[in-house]
Coordinates of C-alpha atoms and ligand atoms in Angstrom, one line a residue:
Chain H
X286 CA 131.4 62.9 69.8
X287 CA 131.2 66.1 68.3
X288 CA 134.1 68.8 67.8
X289 CA 134.3 72.4 66.6
X290 CA 131.3 72.8 64.9
X291 CA 132.6 73.6 60.3
X292 CA 132.4 77.3 59.6
X293 CA 130.3 77.0 56.5
X294 CA 129.9 80.4 54.7
X295 CA 127.3 80.7 52.0
X296 CA 126.9 84.3 49.8
X297 CA 124.1 85.0 48.4
X298 CA 120.9 84.7 49.4
X299 CA 119.1 83.7 46.1
X300 CA 118.2 80.9 44.8
X301 CA 121.1 79.0 45.3
X302 CA 122.0 80.0 48.8
X303 CA 119.0 79.8 50.3
X304 CA 118.6 76.4 49.7
X305 CA 122.5 74.8 50.2
X306 CA 122.4 77.0 53.6
X307 CA 119.0 75.5 54.8
X308 CA 119.6 72.0 53.3
X309 CA 123.0 72.1 55.0
X310 CA 122.3 73.6 59.0
X311 CA 119.6 70.2 58.2
X312 CA 121.6 67.8 57.4
X313 CA 125.2 68.8 59.9
X314 CA 122.9 70.5 62.6
X315 CA 125.7 70.8 65.6
X316 CA 128.3 69.9 63.3
X317 CA 128.1 72.7 61.3
X318 CA 127.2 76.8 61.8
X319 CA 125.9 77.8 58.6
X320 CA 126.2 82.0 57.4
X321 CA 124.3 83.0 54.4
X322 CA 126.0 86.7 53.6
X323 CA 123.6 89.2 51.7
X324 CA 123.7 92.6 50.8
X325 CA 120.1 93.5 50.0
X326 CA 118.4 90.6 52.8
X327 CA 115.8 90.4 50.6
X328 CA 115.1 87.4 48.4
X329 CA 113.3 88.1 44.5
X330 CA 111.2 85.4 43.2
X331 CA 112.9 87.0 39.6
X332 CA 110.6 85.1 37.4
X333 CA 107.8 87.4 38.5
X334 CA 109.5 90.3 37.2
X335 CA 108.1 88.9 33.9
X336 CA 104.4 88.9 35.6
X337 CA 104.9 92.8 36.5
X338 CA 105.9 94.5 33.6
X339 CA 102.7 92.6 31.7
X340 CA 100.2 94.0 34.7
X341 CA 99.8 90.1 36.1
X342 CA 101.1 90.7 39.3
X343 CA 102.4 93.5 41.6
X344 CA 105.6 93.5 43.1
X345 CA 104.8 92.4 46.6
X346 CA 104.8 89.4 45.7
X347 CA 107.7 88.7 44.3
X348 CA 109.5 90.1 48.1
X349 CA 110.7 88.2 51.0
X350 CA 112.7 88.8 53.7
X351 CA 115.1 86.7 53.6
X352 CA 115.3 85.8 57.3
X353 CA 111.9 84.2 56.9
X354 CA 113.2 81.5 54.9
X355 CA 115.9 80.2 56.5
X356 CA 115.9 77.7 59.1
X357 CA 116.5 79.5 62.9
X358 CA 119.9 77.7 62.9
X359 CA 121.8 79.7 59.8
X360 CA 123.0 82.7 60.4
X361 CA 122.2 85.8 58.1
X362 CA 124.9 89.0 57.8
X363 CA 122.5 91.3 55.8
X364 CA 126.1 92.8 54.0
X365 CA 128.2 93.0 50.7
X366 CA 131.2 90.4 50.6
X367 CA 133.9 92.5 49.2
X368 CA 137.3 90.2 49.7
X369 CA 137.5 86.3 49.6
X370 CA 141.3 85.0 50.7
X371 CA 141.3 81.7 49.5
X372 CA 144.7 80.4 51.8
X373 CA 143.3 81.9 54.4
X374 CA 139.8 81.2 54.5
X375 CA 138.4 84.5 54.7
X376 CA 135.7 87.4 53.8
X377 CA 135.8 90.2 53.8
X378 CA 132.8 92.6 54.5
X379 CA 131.9 95.8 53.4
X380 CA 131.5 97.5 56.6
X381 CA 135.0 96.0 57.6
X382 CA 134.0 92.3 58.8
X383 CA 136.1 89.3 58.4
X384 CA 134.0 85.6 58.2
X385 CA 136.6 83.0 58.3
X386 CA 135.0 79.9 57.3
X387 CA 136.3 76.0 56.2
X388 CA 133.7 75.9 53.1
X389 CA 132.4 78.8 51.1
X390 CA 130.0 78.4 49.0
X391 CA 129.7 81.1 46.3
X392 CA 126.1 81.9 44.6
X393 CA 126.3 85.2 44.1
X394 CA 124.4 85.3 40.6
X395 CA 125.0 87.5 37.9
X396 CA 125.2 91.2 38.0
X397 CA 123.2 93.6 35.5
X398 CA 125.6 96.2 33.2
X399 CA 123.2 97.9 31.0
X400 CA 126.5 100.6 30.7
X401 CA 128.2 98.1 28.8
X402 CA 126.2 99.3 25.4
X403 CA 125.8 102.5 24.7
X404 CA 122.5 104.2 25.3
X405 CA 120.9 101.5 26.3
X406 CA 120.1 102.4 29.4
X407 CA 118.5 105.9 28.1
X408 CA 117.3 104.3 25.1
X409 CA 115.5 100.8 25.9
X410 CA 113.1 99.2 28.9
X411 CA 113.4 96.1 30.9
X412 CA 112.3 93.5 33.2
X413 CA 115.5 91.7 34.7
X414 CA 115.4 94.2 38.1
X415 CA 112.1 94.8 40.1
X416 CA 112.1 98.8 38.9
X417 CA 112.4 98.0 35.3
X418 CA 109.9 95.5 34.9
X419 CA 107.4 98.1 36.8
X420 CA 109.0 100.9 34.3
X421 CA 107.9 99.1 31.4
X422 CA 104.9 98.2 33.3
X423 CA 104.1 102.0 32.7
X424 CA 105.6 102.1 29.4
X425 CA 103.1 99.0 27.9
X426 CA 99.9 100.9 29.6
X427 CA 100.9 104.2 27.6
X428 CA 101.7 102.4 24.2
X429 CA 99.5 103.3 21.8
X430 CA 101.0 101.2 18.6
X431 CA 104.0 101.3 17.1
X432 CA 107.2 99.4 16.3
X433 CA 108.0 96.9 19.4
X434 CA 111.4 95.3 19.4
X435 CA 112.9 93.1 21.7
X436 CA 116.6 91.4 21.8
X437 CA 119.7 90.4 24.0
X438 CA 121.8 92.8 24.3
X439 CA 124.9 90.3 25.2
X440 CA 125.2 86.4 25.9
X441 CA 125.0 84.6 28.3
X442 CA 122.6 86.3 30.6
X443 CA 119.8 84.5 33.0
X444 CA 116.6 82.7 31.6
X445 CA 117.3 82.0 28.4
X446 CA 113.5 82.1 27.0
X447 CA 112.3 84.9 28.7
X448 CA 112.5 87.4 25.7
X449 CA 110.5 84.8 24.0
X450 CA 108.1 83.8 27.0
X451 CA 108.2 87.7 27.0
X452 CA 107.2 88.5 23.1
X453 CA 104.0 85.7 23.1
X454 CA 102.8 87.2 26.1
X455 CA 102.9 91.2 25.1
X456 CA 101.7 89.7 21.7
X457 CA 98.5 88.8 23.9
X458 CA 98.3 91.8 26.2
X459 CA 98.4 94.2 22.9
X460 CA 95.4 92.1 21.4
X461 CA 93.7 92.6 24.4
X462 CA 94.0 96.2 25.2
X463 CA 93.0 96.6 21.6
X464 CA 96.4 97.7 20.1
X465 CA 97.4 94.4 18.7
X466 CA 96.6 95.2 14.8
X467 CA 98.3 99.2 15.2
X468 CA 101.8 97.6 16.4
X469 CA 104.8 95.3 15.1
X470 CA 106.8 93.4 17.3
X471 CA 110.4 91.8 16.4
X472 CA 112.5 89.4 17.8
X473 CA 116.0 90.2 17.8
X474 CA 118.1 87.3 18.2
X475 CA 122.1 86.8 18.2
X476 CA 121.9 83.4 16.9
X477 CA 120.3 82.5 13.9
X478 CA 116.8 81.3 15.2
X479 CA 114.9 82.1 18.2
X480 CA 116.1 80.4 20.7
X481 CA 119.8 79.0 21.6
X482 CA 118.6 75.6 21.7
X483 CA 117.5 74.0 17.8
X484 CA 114.4 71.8 19.5
X485 CA 113.0 74.4 21.0
X486 CA 113.4 76.6 17.8
X487 CA 111.3 74.4 16.3
X488 CA 108.1 74.4 18.2
X489 CA 108.7 78.5 18.7
X490 CA 109.5 79.9 15.5
X491 CA 106.0 78.1 13.6
X492 CA 104.1 80.0 16.8
X493 CA 105.7 83.1 16.2
X494 CA 104.6 83.2 12.3
X495 CA 101.0 82.1 13.4
X496 CA 101.2 84.9 16.0
X497 CA 102.7 88.0 13.7
X498 CA 106.0 87.9 15.9
X499 CA 108.5 89.3 13.5
X500 CA 111.8 87.7 14.0
X501 CA 115.4 89.4 13.5
X502 CA 118.2 87.1 13.4
X503 CA 121.6 87.4 13.8
X504 CA 121.1 90.7 15.9
X505 CA 123.8 91.4 18.5
X506 CA 123.1 94.9 19.5
X507 CA 126.1 96.8 19.6
X508 CA 124.3 100.7 20.3
X509 CA 120.9 102.3 21.3
X510 CA 120.5 106.1 19.6
X511 CA 117.9 107.5 21.9
X512 CA 117.5 110.8 20.0
X513 CA 116.6 108.6 17.1
X514 CA 114.9 105.7 18.1
X515 CA 117.4 103.6 16.3
X516 CA 119.2 100.1 17.9
X517 CA 121.9 98.9 15.8
X518 CA 123.7 95.3 15.7
X519 CA 126.9 94.6 15.0
X520 CA 126.5 92.7 11.8
X521 CA 125.4 96.0 10.9
X522 CA 122.0 97.0 11.0
X523 CA 120.3 99.8 11.8
X524 CA 116.5 99.0 13.1
X525 CA 113.5 102.5 13.9
X526 CA 111.6 101.6 17.6
X527 CA 109.0 102.8 18.9
X528 CA 109.4 100.6 22.7
X529 CA 112.2 99.1 22.4
X530 CA 113.0 96.1 25.4
X531 CA 116.8 95.2 25.7
X532 CA 118.2 92.2 28.2
X533 CA 120.9 93.9 29.8
X534 CA 124.5 92.8 29.7
X535 CA 125.5 90.0 32.6
X536 CA 129.1 89.6 34.6
X537 CA 129.4 87.8 37.3
X538 CA 130.0 89.9 41.2
X539 CA 132.7 92.5 41.9
X540 CA 133.7 90.2 44.7
X541 CA 134.5 87.6 42.6
X542 CA 136.5 89.3 40.1
X543 CA 138.4 91.8 43.2
X544 CA 139.6 88.1 44.8
X545 CA 140.5 86.7 41.4
X546 CA 138.5 84.2 41.1
X547 CA 136.3 84.5 38.7
X548 CA 137.3 84.5 34.5
X549 CA 137.7 88.2 32.8
X550 CA 134.0 88.6 32.8
X551 CA 133.6 87.3 36.5
X552 CA 132.5 83.6 36.1
X553 CA 134.0 81.3 38.3
X554 CA 135.8 78.4 36.3
X555 CA 133.3 75.9 37.9
X556 CA 133.8 72.2 37.6
X557 CA 130.9 70.8 36.3
X558 CA 130.5 67.7 37.8
X559 CA 131.5 68.6 41.4
X560 CA 131.1 72.1 41.1
X561 CA 134.3 73.1 43.0
X562 CA 136.0 76.3 42.1
X563 CA 138.7 74.9 39.8
X564 CA 142.3 74.9 41.8
X565 CA 139.8 75.4 45.3
X566 CA 139.4 72.7 47.8
X567 CA 137.3 74.6 50.4
X568 CA 134.6 76.6 47.7
X569 CA 131.9 75.7 46.3
X570 CA 129.5 77.4 43.3
X571 CA 126.3 77.5 42.1
X572 CA 123.8 79.1 40.2
X573 CA 123.8 82.2 37.4
X574 CA 127.6 82.6 38.9
X575 CA 129.3 79.6 37.4
X576 CA 131.0 79.7 34.4
X577 CA 129.2 76.3 33.1
X578 CA 128.0 76.3 29.5
X579 CA 124.5 75.6 30.9
X580 CA 121.0 77.7 31.2
X581 CA 122.0 80.6 34.3
X582 CA 118.7 79.8 35.3
X583 CA 116.9 79.0 39.3
X584 CA 116.4 75.4 38.0
X585 CA 120.4 75.2 37.8
X586 CA 120.5 76.3 41.4
X587 CA 118.2 75.1 42.5
X588 CA 119.4 70.8 41.0
X589 CA 123.3 72.2 41.9
X590 CA 122.2 73.3 45.9
X591 CA 121.8 69.6 46.9
X592 CA 125.1 68.2 45.5
X593 CA 127.1 71.0 47.1
X594 CA 125.6 70.5 49.9
X595 CA 125.6 66.5 50.3
X596 CA 130.1 67.3 48.7
X597 CA 130.0 69.8 52.2
X598 CA 128.6 67.6 54.4
X599 CA 130.7 64.5 53.3
X600 CA 134.3 66.9 53.7
X601 CA 133.0 67.7 57.0
X602 CA 132.8 64.4 58.4
X603 CA 136.0 63.0 56.5
X604 CA 134.1 60.8 54.6
X605 CA 134.5 61.0 50.1
X606 CA 131.9 62.7 48.3
X607 CA 129.9 61.1 46.2
X608 CA 127.1 63.6 44.8
X609 CA 127.7 64.9 41.0
X610 CA 125.7 67.2 39.4
X611 CA 124.5 65.8 36.1
X612 CA 123.8 69.6 33.8
X613 CA 119.7 68.9 35.4
X614 CA 117.8 72.2 33.8
X615 CA 114.3 72.5 33.6
X616 CA 112.8 75.1 32.4
X617 CA 109.4 76.8 31.6
X618 CA 108.5 78.4 28.6
X619 CA 105.4 80.8 28.1
X620 CA 103.7 81.0 24.8
X621 CA 101.0 83.3 25.9
X622 CA 97.1 82.3 25.4
X623 CA 97.5 79.6 28.6
X624 CA 99.9 77.7 26.4
X625 CA 103.6 76.8 28.1
X626 CA 106.3 74.3 27.6
X627 CA 109.2 72.9 29.5
X628 CA 112.6 72.4 28.6
X629 CA 113.5 69.5 30.6
X630 CA 117.5 67.9 29.9
X631 CA 120.7 67.7 31.5
X632 CA 124.9 67.3 29.9
X633 CA 123.5 63.9 28.4
X634 CA 120.0 64.8 27.3
X635 CA 119.3 67.6 25.1
X636 CA 115.4 68.7 25.5
X637 CA 112.4 67.7 23.7
X638 CA 109.8 70.1 23.9
X639 CA 106.4 69.3 23.4
X640 CA 103.6 71.3 21.9
X641 CA 102.5 74.3 24.0
X642 CA 99.2 73.2 26.2
X643 CA 97.5 74.3 29.0
X644 CA 99.3 71.5 31.0
X645 CA 102.8 73.6 31.0
X646 CA 100.9 76.5 31.6
X647 CA 99.2 75.7 34.6
X648 CA 102.3 73.8 36.1
X649 CA 104.5 77.0 35.9
X650 CA 101.3 78.7 37.8
X651 CA 101.0 76.4 40.3
X652 CA 105.4 76.5 40.6
X653 CA 104.8 80.2 40.9
X654 CA 102.4 79.3 43.8
X655 CA 104.1 77.6 45.7
X656 CA 107.7 78.7 45.3
X657 CA 108.1 80.2 48.7
X658 CA 106.9 77.6 50.8
X659 CA 109.1 74.4 48.5
X660 CA 112.4 76.1 46.8
X661 CA 114.0 77.3 49.1
X662 CA 113.3 74.8 52.2
X663 CA 114.0 72.0 49.7
X664 CA 110.4 70.9 49.6
X665 CA 110.0 70.5 46.4
X666 CA 110.5 66.4 45.2
X667 CA 114.0 65.8 44.5
X668 CA 112.3 63.3 41.5
X669 CA 109.6 65.3 39.4
X670 CA 106.7 63.7 38.2
X671 CA 108.1 63.6 35.2
X672 CA 110.6 61.9 33.7
X673 CA 114.1 63.4 31.6
X674 CA 112.6 62.1 27.7
X675 CA 115.3 61.3 25.8
X676 CA 115.7 63.6 22.5
X677 CA 118.4 63.9 19.8
X678 CA 121.7 65.1 20.1
X679 CA 121.0 68.4 19.1
X680 CA 122.5 71.3 20.1
Chain Q
X127 CA 146.8 73.8 6.0
X128 CA 146.9 76.9 7.8
X129 CA 148.4 79.0 4.9
X130 CA 147.5 82.9 6.7
X131 CA 149.1 84.2 9.9
X132 CA 146.1 84.1 12.6
X133 CA 146.0 87.2 14.5
X134 CA 144.0 84.8 17.3
X135 CA 143.0 81.7 18.1
X136 CA 140.3 80.9 19.6
X137 CA 139.8 76.8 21.3
X138 CA 136.2 76.4 21.6
X139 CA 136.7 72.6 20.8
X140 CA 134.1 71.0 23.6
X141 CA 132.4 74.2 23.8
X142 CA 127.9 73.7 22.7
X143 CA 126.0 75.7 20.6
X144 CA 126.9 78.8 20.9
X145 CA 129.9 78.8 22.4
X146 CA 132.2 79.3 19.5
X147 CA 129.9 81.2 17.4
X148 CA 129.8 83.5 20.6
X149 CA 133.5 83.2 21.4
X150 CA 133.7 84.5 17.7
X151 CA 131.5 87.1 18.0
X152 CA 133.6 88.3 21.1
X153 CA 136.6 88.3 19.3
X154 CA 135.3 90.2 16.3
X155 CA 133.8 93.1 18.2
X156 CA 137.6 93.1 20.2
X157 CA 139.7 93.2 17.4
X158 CA 140.5 95.5 14.3
X159 CA 139.7 95.5 11.0
X160 CA 142.4 93.3 9.1
X161 CA 142.6 91.2 12.1
X162 CA 143.0 87.2 11.4
X163 CA 140.9 84.5 13.9
X164 CA 140.9 81.3 14.2
X165 CA 137.5 79.2 16.2
X166 CA 138.4 75.8 16.5
X167 CA 134.5 74.1 17.2
X168 CA 133.7 70.6 17.8
X169 CA 129.9 71.7 17.4
X170 CA 127.9 70.4 14.4
X171 CA 126.1 73.2 14.6
X172 CA 129.0 75.8 14.0
X173 CA 129.4 74.2 10.2
X174 CA 126.2 76.3 9.4
X175 CA 126.1 79.1 12.3
X176 CA 129.3 80.2 11.7
X177 CA 129.9 81.0 8.1
X178 CA 126.4 81.5 8.1
X179 CA 126.8 84.7 10.2
X180 CA 130.2 85.8 8.6
X181 CA 128.5 86.5 5.9
X182 CA 125.6 88.2 7.5
X183 CA 127.9 90.3 9.7
X184 CA 129.8 90.5 6.1
X185 CA 133.5 89.7 7.0
X186 CA 135.2 87.0 5.3
X187 CA 135.6 83.5 5.7
X188 CA 139.3 82.6 4.6
X189 CA 139.0 78.8 5.2
X190 CA 137.1 76.1 6.6
X191 CA 138.9 72.8 7.5
X192 CA 138.2 69.8 8.1
X193 CA 139.8 68.4 11.4
X194 CA 140.0 64.9 13.1
X195 CA 136.7 65.9 15.7
X196 CA 136.4 69.6 15.0
X197 CA 136.2 72.3 12.7
X198 CA 138.5 75.0 12.5
X199 CA 137.1 78.4 11.0
X200 CA 139.3 81.3 9.3
X201 CA 137.9 84.4 9.8
X202 CA 139.2 87.9 9.2
X203 CA 137.0 90.8 9.7
X204 CA 136.5 92.7 7.0
X205 CA 134.6 95.9 8.7
Ligands
FAD821 C1 112.6 88.2 34.3 C2 113.1 86.8 34.8 C3 113.0 85.9 34.2 C4 113.2 84.3 35.0 N1 112.3 83.2 34.8 C5 112.8 81.8 35.8 C6 112.1 81.0 35.7 O1 111.4 81.2 35.0 N2 112.4 79.4 35.5 C7 113.9 79.7 36.1 O2 114.3 78.7 37.3 N3 114.6 81.1 36.4 C8 113.7 81.7 36.2 N4 114.8 83.2 36.0 C9 116.3 82.8 36.6 C10 116.4 83.2 38.2 O3 115.9 83.9 38.2 C11 117.9 82.8 38.4 O4 118.7 81.9 37.5 C12 117.9 82.5 39.7 O5 117.8 83.3 40.6 C13 119.5 83.0 40.0 O6 120.1 82.2 41.1 P1 121.1 82.4 42.7 O7 120.7 81.9 43.3 O8 122.3 82.0 41.3 O9 121.2 84.1 41.8 P2 120.1 84.9 42.7 O10 118.5 84.3 42.8 O11 120.4 86.5 41.9 O12 120.8 85.6 43.8 C14 122.3 85.9 44.0 C15 122.4 86.5 45.0 O13 123.7 87.3 45.1 C16 123.2 88.4 46.1 N5 125.1 88.9 46.2 C17 125.4 90.1 44.9 N6 126.2 89.8 45.1 C18 126.7 89.9 46.7 C19 128.3 89.5 47.7 N7 129.3 90.5 46.8 N8 127.9 89.8 48.8 C20 127.4 88.6 49.3 N9 125.9 88.4 48.2 C21 126.0 88.8 47.2 C22 122.6 89.0 45.8 O14 121.8 89.9 46.8 C23 121.5 88.0 45.7 O15 120.3 87.9 46.4 C24 114.4 84.4 35.9 C25 114.6 85.7 36.3 C26 114.4 86.6 35.2 C27 115.4 87.6 35.5

């Protein structure tokens, strides 16, 4: 016998929210009613921004109506959630409405906050939003050579490989345009290597050297001076640029802060295995919104969603939840010239990326093409054809 | 053992790289010149990363103490 359907509300219709909603609706059937809340009602395939900036794709391919990605039985409220009352099980919406929930999933992603760095908005470009990527594309078309600096204006940021991918791809782009020899490309890294993960840096750095891409380490961006054309670091360095591309600082969403659920930066303290928000039995978090010390990436959200769906379904049915998230992440890293490597890891196994090759580049393009028909619906095979290698313990 | 007064202590034990270093950088950003900041880290990489960063950024590494299962770095904000 079926009683009153359980009310599940999912905040955010991005990678994680869409998938968790579809999985839950399918799993619960008439035992649950799933509602997705998203202020735009549009779903972006964000990895595509990189291709837009480099003139390899146009924006239309990257955006779809969220409704078309959700199962018919999932409700969609095109609204911004403004506050959550965990004790009352209520979500307040911007236009005054309220939604009751038995279970809540926070999949609100990250917010770009360029204003945290003086001069960043006026002085630099980015490819972390569709508009930013389109502006950068125009700027790159006009670029006739000079000093190109690419950096990161705050940690954590989503898709950690993206700035490295960008320097490799822009190097190829400038070569094709015939302005490479008049350009100097530099990656500014906040750490003492090109990339957070040491094993990946060991693959990336020799390749950067081969391609004549410079690396400046320990450069934590402090300020941009657009009129002088300089960027300075907390470490006391000041560099001149002709074109500056910076990943803007990221923070959690305002709704998280205003509901008193997040840490000071707005990230949700989340249990690394159960994905429950700390101290909240009925609230889960996935994707970029969590405070988990793993990559903020679509693949993380994608591997977390089935865990949360399974745990909520168990709770609805009064059985003990038994699925845990093991920290699985898989990120491609494009190195240009039709080559890519891949980073596959979990909490126990650090990545051991292979030398960049055509196979992983092709796999990335296949994934780009298949995204809309597979990821939001949970149609990608749960077990990837390639297992996670057991690497040595490197940080 | 602790010979200096610590203005702020960060327990980054259990945090993977680059968490401990990034926490230190955050604290330096927020602190005043002369502040002493202590970071506890169990990440092996910190042993090279933290002293290297402190040197590059022009601060002072007051002490590095190996404790049971973690390292204590004491840093003074010099500028
Ligand atoms: C340039 C670039 C390249 C990338 N490349 C890759 C890649 O190759 N591989 C990879 O795995 N990942 C990649 N990513 C990262 C990936 O896109 C994100 O990590 C992923 O989208 C996170 O999913 P999410 O569901 O947590 O958040 P998002 O997909 O960002 O979705 C969050 C949703 O929440 C909604 N929202 C915000 N505030 C509210 C509110 N108050 N109420 C309700 N809804 C709200 C937003 O409108 C949005 O739809 C890339 C990102 C960028 C920018």
